[in-house]
Amino acid sequence: MSKPKVMISPGAGMDNPGLFERELSDIADVFFGTFKSGEEIPPEVKGAEAMILSLELVNERLLTNVPRLKIIARYGVGYDNVDVEACTRRGIYVTHTPGILSHAVAELTIGLMLCLSRRLIHADRYARTEWALPKENRGARFPMGIDLYGKTLGIIGLGRIGYEVAVRARAFGMKIIYYDVERKVDAEKTLGAQYVDLKTLLENSDFISIHVPLTPQTRRLIGEKELRLMRPTAYLINTSRGPVVDEEALCRALKEGWIAGAGLDVFVKEPLPLDSPLVKMENVVLAPHIGTYTIETRRAMAMMCIENVRAALMGKIPPNLVPEQREIFGVK
Ligand code: NAD
């Protein structure tokens, strides 16, 4: 009898060479493949019983064309690219990798804040090009930074990642305020964080960091109105999903000085087009969606996907079902 076929998308496979084959070959045939919306689904993809996916769009069209599919294992925690309802209707499990990646995203978030507060990108460029030049050949003096110490960080979405950001920001001596659809009383106690409404958060923060999932409710949560409420000295950090922020409004805010700057790991369109106005802006620090991109975290994510796929192929309920499926499949 032939083994079930497991498709690994390049985003997951390239990070962990050989790992999926080693860990799954006793029960499955692993192959590397992908599909694109609007394009013919390759024949080998149609035979998959499990998929370990990066950000490919999983919709009705895909599910209809892959009839033996048992599980979509998202290589990441956000699953806005997966039509969970359509999967549930077909009895297909959807899993993700919550928790194990939170510290990596939190570290990047703090990194972006430090890049902005201490102008590290400019500093690096200055040290390589101008610093040692005779005074008369140097440009203006290197601009001074600001302290994180004593500043207020407003966290939008105090979930797993938001919490880890808050822990690290506290260590820097920052005051934490947060907005979330759910009040987090335990976190308020451990972090000394204060719950506020979104308007209060926008008006009172020196740094704002977004950590909500992309849902119909959070799409463009931060638009022109919200950006105009921010302080002109404040910085916006987004490591959640690009469409949570109205990118056009953000560009205007950055250009016209409604806010001081932004640190962005995620964008409405990825890869970020080279002709995006963000590319030329000096008050912006950009990262190419690398929130979880560390050796340790990508491996832990892969191992979690493997555990979920093994369970599904062996007729068990995978341990990391997305919240919408937990009750349906009888998991607490
Ligand atoms: P989580 O579910 O633990 O936390 C999300 C928080 O947002 C929760 O506290 C929730 O109550 C809150 N929330 C949901 N809808 C809201 C709304 N409408 N308004 C206000 N608050 C709302 O998720 P997490 O593990 O912390 O991950 C958060 C997101 O980060 C993911 O969904 C993903 O999109 C993004 N992410 C990005 C990267 C990256 O590489 N940049 C990596 C991992 C995760």
Coordinates of C-alpha atoms and ligand atoms in Angstrom, one line a residue:
M1 CA 0.0 0.0 0.0
S2 CA 1.4 3.4 -0.9
K3 CA 2.0 5.9 1.9
P4 CA -0.1 9.1 2.2
K5 CA 1.4 12.1 0.5
V6 CA 2.4 15.2 2.5
M7 CA 3.0 18.5 0.7
I8 CA 5.5 20.9 2.1
S9 CA 5.4 24.4 0.8
P10 CA 8.8 26.1 0.0
G11 CA 8.4 28.7 2.8
A12 CA 8.4 25.8 5.3
G13 CA 10.7 23.4 3.5
M14 CA 13.6 25.7 2.7
D15 CA 14.1 26.7 6.3
N16 CA 14.5 23.2 7.5
P17 CA 16.3 21.2 4.9
G18 CA 15.8 17.4 5.3
L19 CA 13.8 17.7 8.5
F20 CA 10.4 16.9 7.2
E21 CA 11.6 13.9 5.2
R22 CA 13.5 12.6 8.3
E23 CA 10.6 13.0 10.7
L24 CA 7.8 11.8 8.5
S25 CA 9.2 9.3 6.0
D26 CA 8.2 6.3 8.2
I27 CA 4.5 7.1 7.6
A28 CA 4.3 9.3 4.6
D29 CA 5.8 10.3 1.3
V30 CA 7.0 13.9 1.6
F31 CA 7.1 16.2 -1.5
F32 CA 7.8 19.9 -2.0
G33 CA 5.1 21.8 -3.8
T34 CA 2.9 24.8 -3.9
F35 CA -0.1 26.4 -5.7
K36 CA -1.1 29.9 -6.6
S37 CA -4.5 31.5 -6.6
G38 CA -5.8 31.9 -10.1
E39 CA -3.5 29.3 -11.5
E40 CA -4.0 25.6 -12.3
I41 CA -3.4 23.4 -9.3
P42 CA -0.4 21.1 -10.1
P43 CA -1.4 17.4 -10.4
E44 CA 0.9 16.2 -7.6
V45 CA -0.7 18.7 -5.2
K46 CA -4.1 17.2 -5.9
G47 CA -3.0 13.9 -4.4
A48 CA -1.9 15.4 -1.0
E49 CA -3.4 14.1 2.3
A50 CA -1.6 16.7 4.4
M51 CA -0.1 20.1 3.7
I52 CA 2.4 22.1 5.7
L53 CA 1.8 25.6 4.4
S54 CA 3.3 29.1 4.6
L55 CA 0.9 31.8 3.4
E56 CA -0.7 30.1 0.4
L57 CA -4.5 30.8 0.1
V58 CA -6.6 27.9 1.2
N59 CA -10.1 28.3 -0.2
E60 CA -13.0 26.3 -1.6
R61 CA -11.3 26.0 -5.0
L62 CA -8.2 24.3 -3.5
L63 CA -10.2 22.1 -1.2
T64 CA -12.4 20.9 -4.1
N65 CA -9.3 20.0 -6.0
V66 CA -7.5 18.1 -3.2
P67 CA -10.2 15.6 -2.2
R68 CA -8.0 13.4 0.1
L69 CA -6.9 16.2 2.3
K70 CA -7.0 15.5 6.0
I71 CA -5.1 18.4 7.5
I72 CA -3.7 21.9 6.7
A73 CA -0.9 22.5 9.1
R74 CA -0.1 26.2 9.0
Y75 CA 3.6 26.9 9.5
G76 CA 2.9 30.0 11.7
V77 CA 0.4 31.2 14.2
G78 CA -1.8 33.5 12.0
Y79 CA -4.2 31.6 9.7
D80 CA -6.0 34.4 7.9
N81 CA -5.0 32.8 4.6
V82 CA -7.1 29.7 5.4
D83 CA -10.9 29.4 5.0
V84 CA -11.3 27.5 8.3
E85 CA -15.1 27.2 7.9
A86 CA -14.7 25.5 4.5
C87 CA -12.1 23.1 6.0
T88 CA -14.4 22.3 8.9
R89 CA -17.3 21.5 6.6
R90 CA -15.1 18.9 4.9
G91 CA -13.8 17.5 8.2
I92 CA -10.3 18.8 7.4
Y93 CA -8.2 19.8 10.4
V94 CA -6.5 23.2 10.5
T95 CA -3.6 23.6 12.9
H96 CA -1.1 26.4 13.7
T97 CA 2.0 27.0 15.8
P98 CA 0.9 29.2 18.7
G99 CA 3.2 30.2 21.6
I100 CA 6.5 28.8 20.5
L101 CA 7.2 31.7 18.2
S102 CA 6.0 34.6 20.5
H103 CA 9.4 35.4 21.9
A104 CA 11.0 35.7 18.4
V105 CA 8.3 38.1 17.2
A106 CA 8.6 40.1 20.5
E107 CA 12.4 40.3 20.1
L108 CA 11.9 41.7 16.5
T109 CA 9.3 44.2 17.8
I110 CA 11.7 45.5 20.5
G111 CA 14.4 45.5 17.8
L112 CA 12.3 47.7 15.5
M113 CA 11.6 50.1 18.5
L114 CA 15.3 50.4 19.2
C115 CA 16.1 51.0 15.5
L116 CA 13.7 53.9 15.6
S117 CA 14.5 55.3 19.0
R118 CA 18.3 55.2 18.4
R119 CA 18.2 55.7 14.7
L120 CA 20.3 52.5 14.2
I121 CA 19.9 52.2 10.5
H122 CA 21.1 55.8 10.0
A123 CA 23.8 55.3 12.6
D124 CA 25.2 52.3 10.7
R125 CA 25.2 54.2 7.4
Y126 CA 26.8 57.3 9.1
A127 CA 29.6 55.2 10.7
R128 CA 30.5 53.6 7.4
T129 CA 30.4 56.7 5.3
E130 CA 30.7 60.1 7.1
W131 CA 32.0 59.7 10.6
A132 CA 35.7 59.7 9.8
L133 CA 35.5 62.4 7.1
P134 CA 37.0 65.8 7.9
K135 CA 34.4 68.0 9.6
E136 CA 33.9 70.2 6.6
N137 CA 33.0 67.2 4.4
R138 CA 30.5 65.7 6.8
G139 CA 26.8 66.3 6.5
A140 CA 24.7 67.6 9.4
R141 CA 25.5 66.2 12.9
F142 CA 24.2 62.8 13.5
P143 CA 20.7 63.2 14.9
M144 CA 20.1 62.4 18.6
G145 CA 17.8 59.5 19.6
I146 CA 15.3 59.2 22.4
D147 CA 15.1 56.9 25.5
L148 CA 12.7 54.0 25.7
Y149 CA 13.0 54.3 29.5
G150 CA 10.1 56.2 30.9
K151 CA 8.1 56.1 27.7
T152 CA 4.6 54.7 27.3
L153 CA 4.1 51.6 25.1
G154 CA 0.5 51.1 23.8
I155 CA -0.1 47.4 22.8
I156 CA -3.0 46.7 20.6
G157 CA -3.9 43.0 21.2
L158 CA -2.4 41.7 24.4
G159 CA -2.4 38.0 23.4
R160 CA 0.6 35.7 23.4
I161 CA 2.9 37.9 21.4
G162 CA 1.6 41.2 22.8
Y163 CA 2.3 39.8 26.3
E164 CA 5.9 38.9 25.5
V165 CA 6.5 42.4 24.0
A166 CA 5.1 43.9 27.2
V167 CA 7.4 41.8 29.4
R168 CA 10.4 43.0 27.5
A169 CA 9.3 46.6 27.4
R170 CA 8.8 46.6 31.1
A171 CA 12.5 45.5 31.5
F172 CA 13.4 48.7 29.5
G173 CA 11.4 50.8 32.1
M174 CA 8.4 51.5 29.9
K175 CA 4.9 52.0 31.1
I176 CA 2.4 49.6 29.4
I177 CA -1.1 50.4 28.4
Y178 CA -3.2 48.1 26.2
Y179 CA -6.3 47.7 24.2
D180 CA -7.9 44.3 23.4
V181 CA -11.4 42.9 22.8
E182 CA -10.8 40.9 26.0
R183 CA -9.6 42.3 29.2
K184 CA -6.5 40.5 30.5
V185 CA -6.7 40.8 34.3
D186 CA -3.8 38.4 35.0
A187 CA -1.5 40.3 32.6
E188 CA -2.6 43.6 34.2
K189 CA -1.4 42.2 37.6
T190 CA 1.9 40.7 36.4
L191 CA 2.8 43.6 34.0
G192 CA 1.3 46.5 35.8
A193 CA -0.4 47.1 32.5
Q194 CA -3.4 49.4 32.2
Y195 CA -6.5 48.6 30.1
V196 CA -7.7 51.6 28.0
D197 CA -10.0 52.1 25.0
L198 CA -8.4 52.4 21.6
K199 CA -8.7 56.2 21.4
T200 CA -7.0 56.7 24.8
L201 CA -4.2 54.3 23.7
L202 CA -3.7 56.2 20.5
E203 CA -3.6 59.6 22.2
N204 CA -1.3 58.6 25.1
S205 CA 1.4 56.3 23.7
D206 CA 4.9 57.1 22.6
F207 CA 5.2 53.8 20.8
I208 CA 2.3 51.7 19.6
S209 CA 2.7 48.0 18.7
I210 CA 0.0 46.0 17.0
H211 CA -0.4 42.3 17.8
V212 CA -4.0 41.4 16.7
P213 CA -4.8 38.7 14.2
L214 CA -6.1 39.7 10.8
T215 CA -9.9 39.3 10.9
P216 CA -12.8 41.2 9.3
Q217 CA -12.9 43.2 12.5
T218 CA -9.2 44.2 12.5
R219 CA -8.8 44.9 8.8
R220 CA -7.9 48.6 8.6
L221 CA -8.3 48.9 12.4
I222 CA -5.7 51.7 12.1
G223 CA -6.8 54.2 9.5
E224 CA -6.5 57.9 8.9
K225 CA -8.7 58.8 11.9
E226 CA -6.6 56.6 14.3
L227 CA -3.3 57.9 12.9
R228 CA -4.4 61.5 13.4
L229 CA -5.1 60.7 17.1
M230 CA -1.5 59.6 17.6
R231 CA 1.1 62.1 18.9
P232 CA 3.4 63.7 16.3
T233 CA 6.3 62.3 18.3
A234 CA 4.9 58.7 18.4
Y235 CA 6.1 55.6 16.5
L236 CA 3.9 52.8 15.1
I237 CA 5.2 49.3 15.0
N238 CA 3.4 46.6 13.0
T239 CA 4.5 43.0 13.2
S240 CA 1.0 41.5 12.9
R241 CA -0.5 41.7 9.4
G242 CA -0.2 44.5 6.8
P243 CA -3.9 45.0 6.2
V244 CA -4.6 45.8 9.9
V245 CA -3.2 49.2 8.9
D246 CA -4.5 51.4 6.1
E247 CA -1.1 51.6 4.3
E248 CA -2.0 54.6 2.2
A249 CA -3.1 56.6 5.2
L250 CA 0.1 55.5 7.0
C251 CA 2.2 56.8 4.1
R252 CA 0.5 60.2 4.4
A253 CA 0.9 60.2 8.1
L254 CA 4.7 59.5 7.8
K255 CA 5.1 62.1 5.0
E256 CA 3.1 64.8 6.6
G257 CA 4.4 64.3 10.1
W258 CA 1.2 63.2 11.8
I259 CA 3.5 60.6 13.5
A260 CA 7.3 60.4 13.9
G261 CA 7.9 57.1 12.2
A262 CA 7.1 53.4 11.8
G263 CA 8.7 50.0 12.1
L264 CA 7.1 47.5 9.8
D265 CA 7.6 43.8 9.3
V266 CA 4.3 43.2 7.4
F267 CA 2.7 44.9 4.5
V268 CA -0.6 44.9 2.5
K269 CA 1.3 43.4 -0.5
E270 CA 4.2 41.1 0.1
P271 CA 6.9 41.2 -1.0
L272 CA 6.7 44.9 -0.6
P273 CA 6.8 46.4 -4.1
L274 CA 10.0 48.4 -4.8
D275 CA 7.9 51.4 -5.9
S276 CA 6.0 51.6 -2.6
P277 CA 6.4 55.1 -1.1
L278 CA 7.6 53.4 2.2
V279 CA 10.8 52.3 0.5
K280 CA 12.1 55.9 0.2
M281 CA 11.0 57.1 3.6
E282 CA 13.8 57.9 6.1
N283 CA 11.5 57.7 9.2
V284 CA 10.6 54.1 8.5
V285 CA 12.4 50.8 9.3
L286 CA 11.4 47.9 7.1
A287 CA 11.8 44.2 7.6
P288 CA 10.8 41.5 5.1
H289 CA 8.2 39.6 7.3
I290 CA 10.9 38.0 9.5
G291 CA 9.0 37.9 12.8
T292 CA 9.7 34.2 13.4
Y293 CA 12.8 34.0 11.2
T294 CA 15.3 32.5 13.6
I295 CA 17.0 29.1 13.5
E296 CA 15.5 27.9 16.8
T297 CA 12.0 29.2 16.2
R298 CA 11.6 28.0 12.6
R299 CA 12.7 24.5 13.7
A300 CA 10.3 24.5 16.6
M301 CA 7.5 25.6 14.2
A302 CA 8.4 22.7 11.8
M303 CA 8.4 20.2 14.7
M304 CA 5.0 21.4 15.8
C305 CA 3.6 21.0 12.2
I306 CA 5.2 17.5 12.0
E307 CA 3.5 16.5 15.3
N308 CA 0.1 17.7 14.0
V309 CA 0.5 16.0 10.6
R310 CA 1.5 12.7 12.3
A311 CA -1.5 12.8 14.5
A312 CA -3.9 13.5 11.6
L313 CA -2.4 10.8 9.4
M314 CA -2.7 8.3 12.3
G315 CA -6.3 9.0 12.8
K316 CA -5.9 11.1 15.9
I317 CA -6.9 14.7 16.6
P318 CA -3.9 17.0 16.2
P319 CA -2.8 18.9 19.3
N320 CA -2.7 22.4 17.9
L321 CA -6.1 22.9 16.2
V322 CA -7.1 26.5 15.6
P323 CA -9.6 27.8 18.2
E324 CA -12.6 27.7 15.8
Q325 CA -12.1 23.9 15.5
R326 CA -11.4 23.0 19.1
E327 CA -14.9 22.7 20.3
I328 CA -16.2 21.2 17.0
F329 CA -13.6 18.3 17.3
G330 CA -14.2 18.0 21.1
V331 CA -10.9 19.5 22.3
K332 CA -10.7 21.9 25.3
Ligands
NAD1 P1 -3.2 35.7 20.1 O1 -4.5 35.1 19.6 O2 -2.5 35.1 21.3 O3 -3.4 37.3 20.4 C1 -4.2 38.2 19.7 C2 -4.9 39.1 20.6 O4 -5.6 40.1 19.8 C3 -5.8 38.5 21.6 O5 -5.6 38.9 22.9 C4 -7.2 38.9 21.1 O6 -8.2 39.0 22.1 C5 -6.9 40.2 20.4 N1 -7.9 40.7 19.4 C6 -8.5 39.9 18.5 N2 -9.3 40.7 17.8 C7 -9.2 41.9 18.2 C8 -9.9 43.1 17.9 N3 -10.8 43.2 16.9 N4 -9.5 44.3 18.6 C9 -8.6 44.2 19.6 N5 -8.0 43.0 20.0 C10 -8.3 41.9 19.3 O7 -2.2 35.7 18.8 P2 -0.6 35.8 18.8 O8 -0.1 34.4 18.9 O9 -0.2 36.8 19.8 O10 -0.4 36.3 17.3 C11 -0.9 37.6 16.9 C12 -0.7 37.8 15.4 O11 0.6 38.1 15.1 C13 -1.0 36.6 14.5 O12 -2.4 36.4 14.3 C14 -0.3 36.9 13.3 O13 -1.1 37.5 12.3 C15 0.8 37.8 13.7 N6 2.2 37.2 13.6 C16 3.1 37.8 12.8 C17 4.3 37.2 12.6 C18 5.4 37.9 11.8 O14 6.2 37.1 11.2 N7 5.5 39.2 11.7 C19 4.7 36.1 13.3 C20 3.7 35.5 14.1 C21 2.5 36.1 14.3

